[in-house]
CSV table of C-alpha atoms and ligand atoms in Angstrom, one decimal:
chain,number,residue,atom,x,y,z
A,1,UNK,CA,165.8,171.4,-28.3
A,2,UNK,CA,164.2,174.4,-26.7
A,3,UNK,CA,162.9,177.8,-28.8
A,4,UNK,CA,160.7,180.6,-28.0
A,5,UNK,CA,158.2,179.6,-30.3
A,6,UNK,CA,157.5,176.6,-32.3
A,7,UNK,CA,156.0,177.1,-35.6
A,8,UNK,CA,154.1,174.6,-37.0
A,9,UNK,CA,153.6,174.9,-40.5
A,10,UNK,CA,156.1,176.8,-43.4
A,11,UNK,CA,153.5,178.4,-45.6
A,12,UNK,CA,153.1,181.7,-45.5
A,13,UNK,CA,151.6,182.3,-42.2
A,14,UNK,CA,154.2,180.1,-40.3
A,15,UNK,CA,157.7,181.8,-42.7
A,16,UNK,CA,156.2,185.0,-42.2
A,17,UNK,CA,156.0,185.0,-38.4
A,18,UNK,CA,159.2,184.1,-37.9
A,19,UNK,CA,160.4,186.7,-39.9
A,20,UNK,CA,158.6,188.7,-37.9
A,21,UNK,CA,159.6,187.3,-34.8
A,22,UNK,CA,163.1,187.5,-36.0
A,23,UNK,CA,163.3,191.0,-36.7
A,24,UNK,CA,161.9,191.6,-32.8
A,25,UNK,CA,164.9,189.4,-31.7
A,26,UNK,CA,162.5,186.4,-30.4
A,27,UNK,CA,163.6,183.0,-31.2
A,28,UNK,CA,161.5,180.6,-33.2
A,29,UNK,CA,161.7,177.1,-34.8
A,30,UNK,CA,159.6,176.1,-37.7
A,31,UNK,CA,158.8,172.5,-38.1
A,32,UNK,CA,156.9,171.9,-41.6
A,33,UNK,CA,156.2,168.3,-42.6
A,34,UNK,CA,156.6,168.5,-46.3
A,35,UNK,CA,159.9,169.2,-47.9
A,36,UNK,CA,160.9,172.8,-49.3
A,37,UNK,CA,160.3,172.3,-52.9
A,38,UNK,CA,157.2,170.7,-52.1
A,39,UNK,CA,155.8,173.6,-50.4
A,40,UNK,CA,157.3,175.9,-53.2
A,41,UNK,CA,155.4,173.7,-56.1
A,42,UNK,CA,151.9,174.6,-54.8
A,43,UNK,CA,150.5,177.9,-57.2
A,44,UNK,CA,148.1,179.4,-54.7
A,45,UNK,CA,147.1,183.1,-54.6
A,46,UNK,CA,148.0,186.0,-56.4
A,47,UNK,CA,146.5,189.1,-55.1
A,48,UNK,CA,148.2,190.8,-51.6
A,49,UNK,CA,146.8,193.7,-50.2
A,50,UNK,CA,148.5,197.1,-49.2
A,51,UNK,CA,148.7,195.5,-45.4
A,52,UNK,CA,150.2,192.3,-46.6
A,53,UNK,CA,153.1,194.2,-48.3
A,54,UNK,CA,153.8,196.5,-45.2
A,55,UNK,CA,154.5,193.2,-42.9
A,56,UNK,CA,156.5,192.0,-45.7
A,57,UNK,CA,158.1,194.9,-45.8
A,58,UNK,CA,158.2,194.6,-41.6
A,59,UNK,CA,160.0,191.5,-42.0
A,60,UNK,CA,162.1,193.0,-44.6
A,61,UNK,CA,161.1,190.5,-47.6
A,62,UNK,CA,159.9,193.4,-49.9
A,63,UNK,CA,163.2,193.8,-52.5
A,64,UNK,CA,161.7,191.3,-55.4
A,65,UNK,CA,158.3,192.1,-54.3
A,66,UNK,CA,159.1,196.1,-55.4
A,67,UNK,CA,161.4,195.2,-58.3
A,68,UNK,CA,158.8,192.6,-59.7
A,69,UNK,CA,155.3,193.0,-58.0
A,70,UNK,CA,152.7,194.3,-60.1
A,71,UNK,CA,150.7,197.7,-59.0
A,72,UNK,CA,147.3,197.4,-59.9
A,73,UNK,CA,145.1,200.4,-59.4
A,74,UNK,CA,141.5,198.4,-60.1
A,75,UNK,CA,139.4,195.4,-61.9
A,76,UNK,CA,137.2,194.6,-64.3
A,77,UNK,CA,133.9,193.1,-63.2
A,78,UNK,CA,132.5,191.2,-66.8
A,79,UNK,CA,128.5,190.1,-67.0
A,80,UNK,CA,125.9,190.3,-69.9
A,81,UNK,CA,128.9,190.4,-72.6
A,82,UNK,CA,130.3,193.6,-71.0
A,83,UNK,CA,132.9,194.9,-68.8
A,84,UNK,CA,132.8,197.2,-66.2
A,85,UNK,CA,135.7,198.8,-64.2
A,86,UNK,CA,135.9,199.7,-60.5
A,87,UNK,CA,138.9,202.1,-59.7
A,88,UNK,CA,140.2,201.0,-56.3
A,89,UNK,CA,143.1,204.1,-56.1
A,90,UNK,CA,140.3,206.6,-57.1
A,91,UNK,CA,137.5,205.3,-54.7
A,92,UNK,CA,139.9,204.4,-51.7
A,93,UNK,CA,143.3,205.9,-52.5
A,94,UNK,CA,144.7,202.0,-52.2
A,95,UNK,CA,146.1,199.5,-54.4
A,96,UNK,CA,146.5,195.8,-54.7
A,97,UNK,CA,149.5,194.3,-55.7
A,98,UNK,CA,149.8,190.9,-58.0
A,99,UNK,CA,152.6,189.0,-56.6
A,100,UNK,CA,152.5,185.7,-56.8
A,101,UNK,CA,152.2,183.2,-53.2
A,102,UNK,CA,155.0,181.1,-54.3
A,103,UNK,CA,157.4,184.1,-54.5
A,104,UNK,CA,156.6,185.7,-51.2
A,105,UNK,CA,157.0,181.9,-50.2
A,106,UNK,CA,160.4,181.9,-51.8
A,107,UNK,CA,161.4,185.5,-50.6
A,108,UNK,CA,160.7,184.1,-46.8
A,109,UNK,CA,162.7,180.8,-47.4
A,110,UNK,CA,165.6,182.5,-48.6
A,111,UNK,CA,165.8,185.0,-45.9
A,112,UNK,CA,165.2,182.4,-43.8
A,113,UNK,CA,168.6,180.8,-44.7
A,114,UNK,CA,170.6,183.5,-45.2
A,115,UNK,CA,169.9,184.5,-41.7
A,116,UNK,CA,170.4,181.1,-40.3
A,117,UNK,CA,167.0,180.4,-39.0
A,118,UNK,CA,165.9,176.7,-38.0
A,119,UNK,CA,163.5,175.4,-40.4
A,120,UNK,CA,162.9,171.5,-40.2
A,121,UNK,CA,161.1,170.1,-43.1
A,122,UNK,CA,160.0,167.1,-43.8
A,123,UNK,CA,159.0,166.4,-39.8
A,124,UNK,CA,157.1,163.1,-39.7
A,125,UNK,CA,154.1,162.8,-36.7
A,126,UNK,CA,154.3,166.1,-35.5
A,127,UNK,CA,151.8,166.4,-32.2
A,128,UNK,CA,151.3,169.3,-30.3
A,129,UNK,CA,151.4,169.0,-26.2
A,130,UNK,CA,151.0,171.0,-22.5
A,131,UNK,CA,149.6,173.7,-24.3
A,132,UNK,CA,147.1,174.3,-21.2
A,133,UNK,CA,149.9,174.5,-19.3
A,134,UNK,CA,153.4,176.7,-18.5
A,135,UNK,CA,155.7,174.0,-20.9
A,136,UNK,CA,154.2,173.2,-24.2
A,137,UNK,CA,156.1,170.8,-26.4
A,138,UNK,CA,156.0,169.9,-30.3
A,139,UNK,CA,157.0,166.3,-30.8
A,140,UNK,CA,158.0,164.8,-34.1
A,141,UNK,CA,160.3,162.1,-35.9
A,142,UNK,CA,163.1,162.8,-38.4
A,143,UNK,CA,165.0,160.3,-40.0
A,144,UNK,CA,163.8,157.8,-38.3
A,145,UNK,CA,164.8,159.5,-34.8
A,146,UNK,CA,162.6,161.2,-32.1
A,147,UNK,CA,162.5,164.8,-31.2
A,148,UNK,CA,161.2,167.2,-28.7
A,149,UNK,CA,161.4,171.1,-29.2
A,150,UNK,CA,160.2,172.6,-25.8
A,151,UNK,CA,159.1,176.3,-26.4
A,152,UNK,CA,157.1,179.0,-24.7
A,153,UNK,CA,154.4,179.4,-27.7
A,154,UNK,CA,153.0,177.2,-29.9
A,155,UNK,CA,151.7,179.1,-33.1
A,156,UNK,CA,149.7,176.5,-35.0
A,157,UNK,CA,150.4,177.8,-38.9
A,158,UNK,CA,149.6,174.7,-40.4
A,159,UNK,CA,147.0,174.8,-42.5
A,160,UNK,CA,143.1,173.5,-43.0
A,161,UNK,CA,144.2,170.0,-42.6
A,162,UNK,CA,146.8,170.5,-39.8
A,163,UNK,CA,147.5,168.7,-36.3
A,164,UNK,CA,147.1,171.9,-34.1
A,165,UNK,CA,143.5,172.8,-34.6
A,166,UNK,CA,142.7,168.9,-34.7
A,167,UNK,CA,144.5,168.7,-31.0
A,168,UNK,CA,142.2,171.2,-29.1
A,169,UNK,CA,139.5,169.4,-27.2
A,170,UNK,CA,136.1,170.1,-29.4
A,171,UNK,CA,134.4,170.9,-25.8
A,172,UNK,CA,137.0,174.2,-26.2
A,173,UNK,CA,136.3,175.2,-29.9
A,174,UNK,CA,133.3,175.9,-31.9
A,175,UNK,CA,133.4,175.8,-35.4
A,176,UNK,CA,131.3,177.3,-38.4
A,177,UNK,CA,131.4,175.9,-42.1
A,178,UNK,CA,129.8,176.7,-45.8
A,179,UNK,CA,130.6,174.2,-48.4
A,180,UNK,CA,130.3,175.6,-51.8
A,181,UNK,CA,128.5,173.1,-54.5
A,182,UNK,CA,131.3,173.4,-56.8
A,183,UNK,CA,134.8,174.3,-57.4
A,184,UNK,CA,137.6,176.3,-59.4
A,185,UNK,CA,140.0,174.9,-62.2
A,186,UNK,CA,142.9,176.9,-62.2
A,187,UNK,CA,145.2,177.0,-65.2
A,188,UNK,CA,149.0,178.5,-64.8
A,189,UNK,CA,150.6,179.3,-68.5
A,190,UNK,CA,153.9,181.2,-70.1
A,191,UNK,CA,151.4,183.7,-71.7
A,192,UNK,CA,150.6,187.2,-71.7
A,193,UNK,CA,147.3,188.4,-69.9
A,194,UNK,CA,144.2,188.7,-71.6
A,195,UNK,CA,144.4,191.7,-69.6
A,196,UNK,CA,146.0,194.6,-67.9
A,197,UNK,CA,143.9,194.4,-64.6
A,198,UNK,CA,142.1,191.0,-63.5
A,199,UNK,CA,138.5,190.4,-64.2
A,200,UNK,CA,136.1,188.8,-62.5
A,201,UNK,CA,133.0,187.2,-64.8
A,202,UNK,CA,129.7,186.1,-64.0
A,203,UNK,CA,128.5,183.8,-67.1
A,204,UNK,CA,125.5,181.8,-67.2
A,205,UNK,CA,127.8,178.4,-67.8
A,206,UNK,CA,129.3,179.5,-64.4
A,207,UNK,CA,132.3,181.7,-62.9
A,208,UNK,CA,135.6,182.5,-64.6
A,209,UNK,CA,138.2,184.8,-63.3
A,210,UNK,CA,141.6,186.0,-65.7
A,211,UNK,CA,144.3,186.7,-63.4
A,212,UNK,CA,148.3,186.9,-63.7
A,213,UNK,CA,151.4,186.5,-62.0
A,214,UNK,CA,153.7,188.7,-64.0
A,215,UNK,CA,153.6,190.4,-68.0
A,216,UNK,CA,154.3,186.8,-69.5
A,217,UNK,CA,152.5,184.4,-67.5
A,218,UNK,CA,148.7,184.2,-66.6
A,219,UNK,CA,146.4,182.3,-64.5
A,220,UNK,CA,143.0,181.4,-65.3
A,221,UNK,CA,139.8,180.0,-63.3
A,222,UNK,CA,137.0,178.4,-64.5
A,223,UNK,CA,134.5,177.4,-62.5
A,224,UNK,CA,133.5,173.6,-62.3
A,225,UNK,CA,131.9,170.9,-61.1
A,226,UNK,CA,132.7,169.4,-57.2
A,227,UNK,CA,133.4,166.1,-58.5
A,228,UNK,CA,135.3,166.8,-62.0
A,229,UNK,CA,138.4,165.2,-62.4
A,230,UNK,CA,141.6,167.5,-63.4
A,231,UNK,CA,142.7,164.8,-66.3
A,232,UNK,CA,139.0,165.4,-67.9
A,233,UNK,CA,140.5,168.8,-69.1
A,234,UNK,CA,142.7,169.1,-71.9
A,235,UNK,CA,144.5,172.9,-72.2
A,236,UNK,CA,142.2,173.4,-75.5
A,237,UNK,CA,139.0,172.6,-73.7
A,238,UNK,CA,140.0,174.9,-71.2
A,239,UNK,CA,140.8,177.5,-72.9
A,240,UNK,CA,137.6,177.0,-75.2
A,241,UNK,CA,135.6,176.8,-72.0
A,242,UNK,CA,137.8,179.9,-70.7
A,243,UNK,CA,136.9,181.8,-73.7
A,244,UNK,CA,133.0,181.3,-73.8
A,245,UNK,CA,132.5,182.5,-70.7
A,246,UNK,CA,134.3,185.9,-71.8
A,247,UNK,CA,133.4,188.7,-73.3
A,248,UNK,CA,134.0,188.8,-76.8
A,249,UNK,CA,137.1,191.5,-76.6
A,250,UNK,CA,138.4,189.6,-73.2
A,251,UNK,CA,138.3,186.0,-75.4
A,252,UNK,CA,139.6,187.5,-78.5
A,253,UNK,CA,142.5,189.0,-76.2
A,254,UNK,CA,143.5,185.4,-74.4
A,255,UNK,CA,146.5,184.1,-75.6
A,256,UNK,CA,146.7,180.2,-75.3
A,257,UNK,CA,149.8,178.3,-74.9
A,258,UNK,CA,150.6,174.7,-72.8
A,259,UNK,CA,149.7,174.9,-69.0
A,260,UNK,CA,152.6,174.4,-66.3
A,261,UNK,CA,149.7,173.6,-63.9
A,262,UNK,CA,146.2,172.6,-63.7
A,263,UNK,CA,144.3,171.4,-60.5
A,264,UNK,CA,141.0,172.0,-59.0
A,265,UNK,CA,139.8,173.5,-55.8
A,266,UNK,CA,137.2,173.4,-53.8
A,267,UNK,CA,135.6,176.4,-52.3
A,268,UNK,CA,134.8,176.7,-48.8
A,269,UNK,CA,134.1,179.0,-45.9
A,270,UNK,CA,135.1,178.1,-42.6
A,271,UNK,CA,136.1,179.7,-38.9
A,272,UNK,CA,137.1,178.0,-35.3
A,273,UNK,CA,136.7,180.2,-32.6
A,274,UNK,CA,138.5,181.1,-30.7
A,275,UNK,CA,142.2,181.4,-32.3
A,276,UNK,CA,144.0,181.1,-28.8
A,277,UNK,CA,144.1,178.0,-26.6
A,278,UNK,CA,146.7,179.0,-23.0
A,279,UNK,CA,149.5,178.9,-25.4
A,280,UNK,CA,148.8,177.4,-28.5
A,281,UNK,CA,147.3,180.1,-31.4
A,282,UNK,CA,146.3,179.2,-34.3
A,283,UNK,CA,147.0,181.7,-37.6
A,284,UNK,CA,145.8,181.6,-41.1
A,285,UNK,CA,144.5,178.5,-42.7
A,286,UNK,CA,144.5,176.8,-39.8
A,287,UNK,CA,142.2,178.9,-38.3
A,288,UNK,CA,139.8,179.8,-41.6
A,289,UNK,CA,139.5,179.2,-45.1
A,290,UNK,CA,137.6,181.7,-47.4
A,291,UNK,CA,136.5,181.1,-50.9
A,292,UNK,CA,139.2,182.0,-53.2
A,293,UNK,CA,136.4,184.8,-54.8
A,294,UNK,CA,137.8,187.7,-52.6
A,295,UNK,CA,141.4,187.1,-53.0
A,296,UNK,CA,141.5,187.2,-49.2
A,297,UNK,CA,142.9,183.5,-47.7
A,298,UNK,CA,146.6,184.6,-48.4
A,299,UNK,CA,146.0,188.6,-47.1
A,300,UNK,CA,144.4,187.2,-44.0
A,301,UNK,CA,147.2,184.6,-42.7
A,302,UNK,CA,149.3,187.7,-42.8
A,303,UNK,CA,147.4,190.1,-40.6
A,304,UNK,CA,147.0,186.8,-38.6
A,305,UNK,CA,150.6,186.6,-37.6
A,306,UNK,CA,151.1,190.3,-38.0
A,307,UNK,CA,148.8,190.7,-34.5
A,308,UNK,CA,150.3,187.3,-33.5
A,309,UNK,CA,154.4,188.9,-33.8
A,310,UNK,CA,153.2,192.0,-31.7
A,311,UNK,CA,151.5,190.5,-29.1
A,312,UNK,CA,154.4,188.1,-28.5
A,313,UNK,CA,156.8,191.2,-28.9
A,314,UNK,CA,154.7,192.8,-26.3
A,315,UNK,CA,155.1,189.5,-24.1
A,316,UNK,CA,158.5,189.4,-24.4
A,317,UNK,CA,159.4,193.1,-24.1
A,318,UNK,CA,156.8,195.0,-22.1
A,319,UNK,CA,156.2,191.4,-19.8
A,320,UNK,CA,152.4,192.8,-20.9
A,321,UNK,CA,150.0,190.0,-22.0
A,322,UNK,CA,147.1,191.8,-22.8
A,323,UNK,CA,147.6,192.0,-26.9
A,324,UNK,CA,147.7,187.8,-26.3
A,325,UNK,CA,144.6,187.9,-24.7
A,326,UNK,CA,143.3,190.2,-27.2
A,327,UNK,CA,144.1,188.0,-30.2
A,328,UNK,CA,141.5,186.2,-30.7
A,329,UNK,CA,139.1,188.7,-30.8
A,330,UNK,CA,141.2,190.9,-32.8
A,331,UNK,CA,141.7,188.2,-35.9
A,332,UNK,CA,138.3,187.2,-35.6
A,333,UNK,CA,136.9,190.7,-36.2
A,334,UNK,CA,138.8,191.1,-39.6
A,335,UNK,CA,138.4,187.2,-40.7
A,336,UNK,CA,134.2,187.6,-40.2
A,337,UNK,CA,134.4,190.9,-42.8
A,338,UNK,CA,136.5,189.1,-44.6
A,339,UNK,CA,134.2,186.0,-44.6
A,340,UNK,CA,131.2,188.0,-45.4
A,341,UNK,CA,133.1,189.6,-48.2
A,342,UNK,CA,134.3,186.6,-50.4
A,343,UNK,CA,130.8,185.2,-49.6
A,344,UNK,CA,129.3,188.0,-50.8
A,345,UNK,CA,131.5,188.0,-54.0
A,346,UNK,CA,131.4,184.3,-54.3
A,347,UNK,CA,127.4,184.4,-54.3
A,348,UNK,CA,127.4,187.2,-56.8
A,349,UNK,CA,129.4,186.0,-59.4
A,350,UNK,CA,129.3,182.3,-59.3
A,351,UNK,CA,126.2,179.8,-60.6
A,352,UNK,CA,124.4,177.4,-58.0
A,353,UNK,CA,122.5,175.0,-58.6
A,354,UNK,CA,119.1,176.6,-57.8
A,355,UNK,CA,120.4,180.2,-59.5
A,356,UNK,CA,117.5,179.9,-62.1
A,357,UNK,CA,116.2,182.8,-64.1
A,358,UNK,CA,115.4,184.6,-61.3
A,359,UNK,CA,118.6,184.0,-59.5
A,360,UNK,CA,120.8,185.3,-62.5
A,361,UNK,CA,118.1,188.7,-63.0
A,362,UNK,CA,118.8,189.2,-59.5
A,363,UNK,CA,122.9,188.6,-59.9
A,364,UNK,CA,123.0,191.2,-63.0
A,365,UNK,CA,120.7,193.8,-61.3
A,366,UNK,CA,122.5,193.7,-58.5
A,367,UNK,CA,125.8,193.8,-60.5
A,368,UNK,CA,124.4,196.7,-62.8
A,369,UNK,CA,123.2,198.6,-59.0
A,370,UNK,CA,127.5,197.6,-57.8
A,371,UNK,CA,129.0,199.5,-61.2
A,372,UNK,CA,126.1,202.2,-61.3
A,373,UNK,CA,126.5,203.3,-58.0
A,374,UNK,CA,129.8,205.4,-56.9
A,375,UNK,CA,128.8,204.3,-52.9
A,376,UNK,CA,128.5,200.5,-53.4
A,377,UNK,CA,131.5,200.4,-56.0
A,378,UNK,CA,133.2,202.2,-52.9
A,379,UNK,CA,132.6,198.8,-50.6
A,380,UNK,CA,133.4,196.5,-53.2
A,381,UNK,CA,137.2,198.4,-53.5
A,382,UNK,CA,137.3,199.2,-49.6
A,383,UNK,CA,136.9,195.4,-48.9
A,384,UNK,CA,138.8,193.9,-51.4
A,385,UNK,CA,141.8,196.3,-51.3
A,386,UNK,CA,141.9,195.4,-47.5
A,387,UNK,CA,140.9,196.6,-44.1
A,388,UNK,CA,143.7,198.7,-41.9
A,389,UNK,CA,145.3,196.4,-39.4
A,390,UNK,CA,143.7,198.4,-36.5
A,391,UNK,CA,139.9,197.8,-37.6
B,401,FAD,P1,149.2,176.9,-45.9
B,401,FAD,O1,149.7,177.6,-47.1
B,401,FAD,O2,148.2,175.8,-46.1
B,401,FAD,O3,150.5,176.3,-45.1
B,401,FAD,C1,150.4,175.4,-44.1
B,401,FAD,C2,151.7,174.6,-44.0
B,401,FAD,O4,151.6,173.7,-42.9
B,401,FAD,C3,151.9,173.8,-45.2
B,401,FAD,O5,153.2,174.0,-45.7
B,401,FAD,C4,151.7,172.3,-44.8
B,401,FAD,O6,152.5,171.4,-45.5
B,401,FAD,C5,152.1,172.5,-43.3
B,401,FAD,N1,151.5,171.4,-42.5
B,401,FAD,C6,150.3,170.9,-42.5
B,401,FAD,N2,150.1,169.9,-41.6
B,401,FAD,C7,151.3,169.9,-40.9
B,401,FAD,C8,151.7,169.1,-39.8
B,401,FAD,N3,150.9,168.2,-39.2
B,401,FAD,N4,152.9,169.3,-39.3
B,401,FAD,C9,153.8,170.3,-39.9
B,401,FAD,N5,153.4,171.0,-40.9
B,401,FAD,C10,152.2,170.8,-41.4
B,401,FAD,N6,143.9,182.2,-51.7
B,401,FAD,C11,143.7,183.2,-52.5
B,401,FAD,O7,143.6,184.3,-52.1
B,401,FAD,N7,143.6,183.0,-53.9
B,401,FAD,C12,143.7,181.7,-54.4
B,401,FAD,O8,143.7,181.5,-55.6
B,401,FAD,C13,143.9,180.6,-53.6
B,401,FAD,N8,144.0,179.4,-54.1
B,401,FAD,C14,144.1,178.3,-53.2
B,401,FAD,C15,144.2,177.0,-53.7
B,401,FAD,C16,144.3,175.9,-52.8
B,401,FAD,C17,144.3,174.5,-53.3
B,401,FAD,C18,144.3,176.2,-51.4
B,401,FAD,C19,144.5,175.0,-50.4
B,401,FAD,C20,144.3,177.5,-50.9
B,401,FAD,C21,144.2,178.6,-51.8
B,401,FAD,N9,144.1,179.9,-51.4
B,401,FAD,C22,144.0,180.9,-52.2
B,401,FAD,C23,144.3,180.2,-50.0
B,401,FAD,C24,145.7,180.7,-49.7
B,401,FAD,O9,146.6,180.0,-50.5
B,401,FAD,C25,145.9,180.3,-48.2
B,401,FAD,O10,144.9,181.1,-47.5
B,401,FAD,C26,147.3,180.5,-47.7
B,401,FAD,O11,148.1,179.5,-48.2
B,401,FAD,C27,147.3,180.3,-46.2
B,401,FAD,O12,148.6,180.2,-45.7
B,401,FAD,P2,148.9,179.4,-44.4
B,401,FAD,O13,150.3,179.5,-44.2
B,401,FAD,O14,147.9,179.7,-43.3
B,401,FAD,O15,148.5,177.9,-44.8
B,402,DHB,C1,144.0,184.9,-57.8
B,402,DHB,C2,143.2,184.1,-57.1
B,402,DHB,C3,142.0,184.7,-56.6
B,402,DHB,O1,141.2,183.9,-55.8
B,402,DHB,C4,141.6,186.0,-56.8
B,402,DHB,O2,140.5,186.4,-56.3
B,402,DHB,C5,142.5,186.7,-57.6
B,402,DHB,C6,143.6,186.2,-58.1
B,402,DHB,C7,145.2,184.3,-58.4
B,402,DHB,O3,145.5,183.1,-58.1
B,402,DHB,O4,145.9,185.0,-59.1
């Protein structure tokens, strides 16, 4: 089998570029290990940024995302019992919009099909080879038999845990890591939001975040422990543990009802550099993972493949490589603000184990400075209603 590009990987980054690919009439294959439903099941991010929904709308994906997406104009930051709101349309004219991954996910599949687009799922051994060189391959066994898909590209949108990072020789990448000393329960339930807008909480027991998917069903973080177990939470001592670390008009407004999913998370920061190896490039999670604080992991594997589509158009078109050779750098300068930011939110909101008195003083005067001041509420909203593509 031979393609333009091989995709590794159908999440979001990979079903996104080859939309994108598509609509620029390059040929691509995507070669996912896990089945369709499978990737589907996994409840991920909520929040997509202005740029997100313009590539979406570049790949034309956007019709339930319009109809069903939900505007929102700002958020609630909650510490010391009270709530504070930072207006991200009037301090940067931009909006976010709560759409859940899983849809956008959905959205890609299906255009996927209708437009007859090779996805194979549920590839076993997939390896990645010649990338070095002028003929890279992606190897990998289906029911039972052998393949090869020879391609031009290699885009390696596979993930944290995937083979394409894992098969560039560690003399050619550097990497940089933060492991956080705890992680997020998430809880996904048929019930109204506490809420119109999410908040964001800092609590001395630790971290909790109200967010939503649509008008009848929420989604709620606590923060916890690196080494709890999922099954040591029962729905009731969530939403008790939920509702202590609320203010009293947030908690009064939660409405409980049985999860559809629970897991836990754990938070990380992470970048290889560079993204580009001859002709393999890695997008998205495969190249960097962001704590979930920032709402930024999902936002960035699309401005990933966004550069990655036009530099390949440019390939392919203009016979011009210099937007491939400019990849790297341009990804990496957006992931590092990007990294700085969820850090930044992540540190500010969340309770480590040496926080102390002082630490939390600090967190709440510095919180109280963030909501007093016009200019510092103004980078809070410019970073986490997302950077133009060009910076
Ligand atoms: P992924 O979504 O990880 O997709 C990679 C795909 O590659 C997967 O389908 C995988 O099955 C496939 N794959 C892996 N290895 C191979 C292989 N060897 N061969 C073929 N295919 C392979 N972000 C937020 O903003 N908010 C959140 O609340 C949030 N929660 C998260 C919770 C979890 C548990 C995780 C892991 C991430 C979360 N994120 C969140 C981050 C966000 O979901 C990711 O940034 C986003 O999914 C990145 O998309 P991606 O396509 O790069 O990677
Ligand atoms: C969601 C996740 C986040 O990390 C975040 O910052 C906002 C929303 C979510 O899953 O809805």
């Amino acid at each position: 089998m031979r393609t333009q590009v091989a995709i590794v990987g159908a999440g979001p980054a990979g079903l996104l570029l080859g939309a994108l690919l598509h609509k620029s009439g390059i040929d691509a294959v995507i070669v996912e290990q896990r089945s369709a439903d499978y990737v589907l099941a996994r409840i991920r991010a909520g929040v997509l940024e202005e740029t997100t929904v313009g590539l979406l709308e570049q790949a034309g994906c956007v019709q339930r995302l319009h109809a069903e997406g939900l505007p929102h104009d700002g958020t609630e930051l909650a510490f010391d019992g009270r709530l504070h709101r930072v207006d991200f349309k009037a301090l940067t004219g931009k909006r976010v919009t709560v759409y859940g991954q899983t849809e956008v996910t959905r959205d890609l599949m299906d255009a996927r099909l209708a437009a007859g687009l090779e996805t194979v799922y549920e590839a076993q051994e997939v390896t990645v080879h010649g990338f070095d060189g002028p003929t890279p391959e992606v190897r990998y066994r289906k029911d039972g038999a052998a393949h090869v898909l020879r391609c031009d590209f290699i885009a390696g949108c596979d993930g944290y845990h995937g083979v394409t990072r894992a098969s560039v020789p560690a003399s050619a990448i550097t990497t940089f890591e933060k492991v956080y000393p705890f992680g997020w329960l998430g809880i996904l339930a048929d019930v109204p939001p506490a809420r119109d807008e999410l908040v964001y909480a800092n609590h001395e027991r630790g971290f909790a975040l109200c967010s939503q998917r649509s008008r009848t069903r929420s989604r709620y973080y606590v923060q916890c422990a690196l080494d709890d177990k999922v099954e040591r939470w029962t729905d009731d001592a969530f939403w008790d543990e939920l509702r202590r670390r609320l203010p009293d008009e947030v908690a009064q407004a939660v409405a409980t009802g049985p999860s559809i999913e629970k897991s836990i998370a754990p938070l990380r920061s992470f970048v290889a550099e560079p993204m580009r190896f001859g002709r393999l490039f890695l997008a998205g999670d495969a190249a960097h993972i962001v704590p979930p604080t920032g709402a930024k992991g999902l936002n960035l594997a699309a401005s990933d493949v966004g550069y990655l589509a036009q530099a390949l158009c440019e390939f392919y078109r203009d016979r011009s490589e210099a937007a491939i050779d400019a990849y790297s750098t341009r990804c990496l300068s957006r992931v590092w603000k990007a990294e700085r930011f969820s850090w930044w939110f992540t540190s500010l909101t969340h309770r480590f184990p040496d926080t102390g008195d002082f630490g939390r003083k600090m967190q709440h005067a510095e919180l109280d400075y963030l909501v007093g001041s016009e200019a510092a509420s103004r980078v809070l909203a410019e970073n986490y209603v997302g950077l133009p593509m060009g910076h």
